[in-house]
Coordinates of C-alpha atoms in Angstrom, one line a residue:
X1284 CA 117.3 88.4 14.7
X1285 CA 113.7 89.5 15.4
X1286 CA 112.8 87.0 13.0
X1287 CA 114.1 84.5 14.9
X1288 CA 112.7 85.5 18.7
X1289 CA 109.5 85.7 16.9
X1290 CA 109.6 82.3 15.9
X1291 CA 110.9 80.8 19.3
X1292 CA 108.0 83.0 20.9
X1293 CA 104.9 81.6 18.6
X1294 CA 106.3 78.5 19.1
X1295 CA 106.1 78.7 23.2
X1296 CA 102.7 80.5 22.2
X1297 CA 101.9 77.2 20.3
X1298 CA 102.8 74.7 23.5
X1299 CA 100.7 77.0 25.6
X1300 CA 97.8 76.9 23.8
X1301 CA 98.1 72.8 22.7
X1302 CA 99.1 72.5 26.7
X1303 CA 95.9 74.5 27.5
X1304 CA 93.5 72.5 25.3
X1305 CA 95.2 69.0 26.3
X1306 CA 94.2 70.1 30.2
X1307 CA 90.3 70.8 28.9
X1308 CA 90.6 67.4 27.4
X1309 CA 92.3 65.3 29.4
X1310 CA 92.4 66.8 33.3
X1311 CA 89.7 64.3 34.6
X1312 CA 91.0 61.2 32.5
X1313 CA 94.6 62.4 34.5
X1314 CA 93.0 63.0 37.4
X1315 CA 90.9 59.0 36.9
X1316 CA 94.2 57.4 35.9
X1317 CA 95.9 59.2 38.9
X1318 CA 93.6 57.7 40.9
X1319 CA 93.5 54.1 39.9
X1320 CA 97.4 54.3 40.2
X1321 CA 97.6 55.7 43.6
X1322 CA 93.9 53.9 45.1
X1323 CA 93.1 57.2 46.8
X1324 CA 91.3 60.4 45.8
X1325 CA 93.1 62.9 47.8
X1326 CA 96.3 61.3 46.3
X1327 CA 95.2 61.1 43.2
X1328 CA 94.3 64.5 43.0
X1329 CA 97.9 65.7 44.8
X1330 CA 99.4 63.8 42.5
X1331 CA 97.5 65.4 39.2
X1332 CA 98.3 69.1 40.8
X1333 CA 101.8 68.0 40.8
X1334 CA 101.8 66.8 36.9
X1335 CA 100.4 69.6 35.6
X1336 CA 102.5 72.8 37.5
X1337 CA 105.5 70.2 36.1
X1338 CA 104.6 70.0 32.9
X1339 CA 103.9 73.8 32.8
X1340 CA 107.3 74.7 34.0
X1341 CA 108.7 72.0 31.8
X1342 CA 106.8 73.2 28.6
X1343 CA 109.8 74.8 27.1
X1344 CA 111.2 70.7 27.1
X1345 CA 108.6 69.6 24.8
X1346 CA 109.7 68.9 21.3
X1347 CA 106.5 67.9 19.4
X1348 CA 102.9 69.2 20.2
X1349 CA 102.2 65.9 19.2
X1350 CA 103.5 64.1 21.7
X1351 CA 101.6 66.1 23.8
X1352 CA 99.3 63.2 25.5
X1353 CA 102.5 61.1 26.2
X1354 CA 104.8 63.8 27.4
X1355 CA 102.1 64.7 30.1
X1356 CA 101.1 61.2 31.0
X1357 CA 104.9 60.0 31.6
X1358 CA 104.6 63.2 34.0
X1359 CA 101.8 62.2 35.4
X1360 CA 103.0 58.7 36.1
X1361 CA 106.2 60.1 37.8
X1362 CA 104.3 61.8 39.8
X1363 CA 102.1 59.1 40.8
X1364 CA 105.6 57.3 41.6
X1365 CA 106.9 59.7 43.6
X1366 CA 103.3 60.0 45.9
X1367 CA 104.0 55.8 46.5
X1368 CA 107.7 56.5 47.7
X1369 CA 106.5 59.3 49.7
X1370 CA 103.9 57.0 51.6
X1371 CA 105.6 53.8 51.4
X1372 CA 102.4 51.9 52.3
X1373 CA 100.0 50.6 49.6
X1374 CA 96.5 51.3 50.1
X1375 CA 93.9 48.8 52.1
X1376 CA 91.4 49.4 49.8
X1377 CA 90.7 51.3 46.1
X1378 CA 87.9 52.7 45.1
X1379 CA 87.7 52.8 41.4
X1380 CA 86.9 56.5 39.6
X1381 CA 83.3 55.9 37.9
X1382 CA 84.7 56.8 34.9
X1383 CA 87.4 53.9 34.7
X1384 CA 83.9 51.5 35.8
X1385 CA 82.1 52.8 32.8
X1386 CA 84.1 49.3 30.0
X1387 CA 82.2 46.9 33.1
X1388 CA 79.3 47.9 32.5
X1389 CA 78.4 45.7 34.9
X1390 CA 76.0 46.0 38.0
X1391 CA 76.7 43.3 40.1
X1392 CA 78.2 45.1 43.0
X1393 CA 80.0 41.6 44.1
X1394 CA 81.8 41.4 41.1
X1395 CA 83.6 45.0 41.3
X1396 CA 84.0 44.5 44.9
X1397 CA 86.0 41.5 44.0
X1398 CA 87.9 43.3 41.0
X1399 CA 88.2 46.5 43.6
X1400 CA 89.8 44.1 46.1
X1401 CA 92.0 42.6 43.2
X1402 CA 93.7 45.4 42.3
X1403 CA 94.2 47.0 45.5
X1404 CA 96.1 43.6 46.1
X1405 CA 98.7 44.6 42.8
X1406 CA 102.1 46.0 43.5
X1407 CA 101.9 50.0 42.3
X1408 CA 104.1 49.0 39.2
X1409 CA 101.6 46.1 38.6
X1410 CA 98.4 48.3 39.2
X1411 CA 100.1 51.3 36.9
X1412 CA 100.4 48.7 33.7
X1413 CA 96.4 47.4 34.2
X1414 CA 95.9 50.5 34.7
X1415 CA 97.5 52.1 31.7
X1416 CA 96.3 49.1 29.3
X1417 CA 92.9 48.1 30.1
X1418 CA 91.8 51.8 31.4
X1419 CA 94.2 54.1 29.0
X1420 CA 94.0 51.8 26.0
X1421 CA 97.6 51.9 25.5
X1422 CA 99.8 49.5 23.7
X1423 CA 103.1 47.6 25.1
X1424 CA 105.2 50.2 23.8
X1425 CA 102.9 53.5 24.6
X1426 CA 102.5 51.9 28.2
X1427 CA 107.3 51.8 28.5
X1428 CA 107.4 54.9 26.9
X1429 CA 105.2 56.5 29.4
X1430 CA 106.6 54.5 32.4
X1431 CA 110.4 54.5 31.3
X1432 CA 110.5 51.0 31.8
X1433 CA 111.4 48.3 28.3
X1434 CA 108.5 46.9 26.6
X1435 CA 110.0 43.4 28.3
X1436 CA 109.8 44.9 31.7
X1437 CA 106.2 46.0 30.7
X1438 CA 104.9 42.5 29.3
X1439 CA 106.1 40.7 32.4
X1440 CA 104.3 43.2 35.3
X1441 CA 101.5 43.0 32.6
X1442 CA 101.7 39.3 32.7
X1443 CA 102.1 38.5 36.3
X1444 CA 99.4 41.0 37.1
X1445 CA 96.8 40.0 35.4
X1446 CA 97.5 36.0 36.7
X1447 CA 97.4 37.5 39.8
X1448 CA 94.3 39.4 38.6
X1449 CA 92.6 36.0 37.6
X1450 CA 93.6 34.1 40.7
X1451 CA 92.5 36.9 43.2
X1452 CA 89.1 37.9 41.3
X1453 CA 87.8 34.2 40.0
X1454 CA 89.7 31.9 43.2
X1455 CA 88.6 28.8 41.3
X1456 CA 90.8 30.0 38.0
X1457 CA 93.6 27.8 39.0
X1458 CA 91.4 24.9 39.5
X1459 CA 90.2 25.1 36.1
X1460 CA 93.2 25.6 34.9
X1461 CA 94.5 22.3 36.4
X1462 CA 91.4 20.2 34.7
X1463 CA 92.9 21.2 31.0

């Protein structure tokens, strides 16, 4: 029986330490994707508190170390959720983390003042699959396994947002569009 406790024990011991190394990893990406979700810092960072005392109580519910990253995201995601019940109001403006900025590469302030304005005009469910695809580098499926939703559900707010996306960041999108 000792045999046994020893094993449930080092594999808790195991989580821990994966859980532990994950958080020196990925804590400011969480914390950056938190905050492109939500479109404010304060949020962002309640949000990312919330996730991570979560996932620690919920440790015990994690089958495979290796699904470590997705596990937490999902968490994270909930929790980002949960903060745009609570508020019910979508943000006037959002201010992009510098570390989602750094794919732009670009410094022409007008142009991410325009893709700033862009997003902060996306529904949260819209915002969360940008978010999670361009910014996370996730896949259809990665993206509904982390947000609960079906890969169909996913494609369509992925789809619609990014037309909306065009429309809102290039206005004359639709015009050229129409010349095809």
């Amino acid at each position: 029986m000792a045999t046994g406790q020893a094993l449930v024990r080092d594999t808790a011991a195991d989580r821990e330490r994966a859980f532990a190394r994950h958080l020196e990893t990925w804590l400011d990406r969480s914390y950056a994707l938190a905050a492109a979700i939500l479109g404010d810092r304060d949020a962002a960072e309640e949000a990312t508190h919330t996730a991570v005392c979560s996932a620690w109580r919920g440790l015990d519910d994690l089958r495979d170390i290796g699904r470590l990253e997705a596990w937490f995201t999902r968490i994270l995601v909930n929790a980002c959720r949960d903060q745009l019940r609570r508020r019910r109001v979508r943000p006037l403006s959002v201010e992009l983390p510098a570390g989602l900025a750094e794919p732009d590469r670009s410094d022409d302030l007008a142009s991410r003042d325009g893709l700033e304005r862009a997003m902060a005009a996306l529904s949260p469910e819209h915002r969360m699959v940008v978010v999670l695809r361009y910014w996370r580098d996730l896949t259809i499926e990665e993206i509904a396994e982390r947000t609960g939703e079906r890969p169909g559900t996913v494609k369509s707010r992925l789809h619609y947002a990014l037309e909306h996306l065009r429309t809102a960041y290039e206005p004359d999108s639709a015009e050229r569009g129409n010349r095809r």
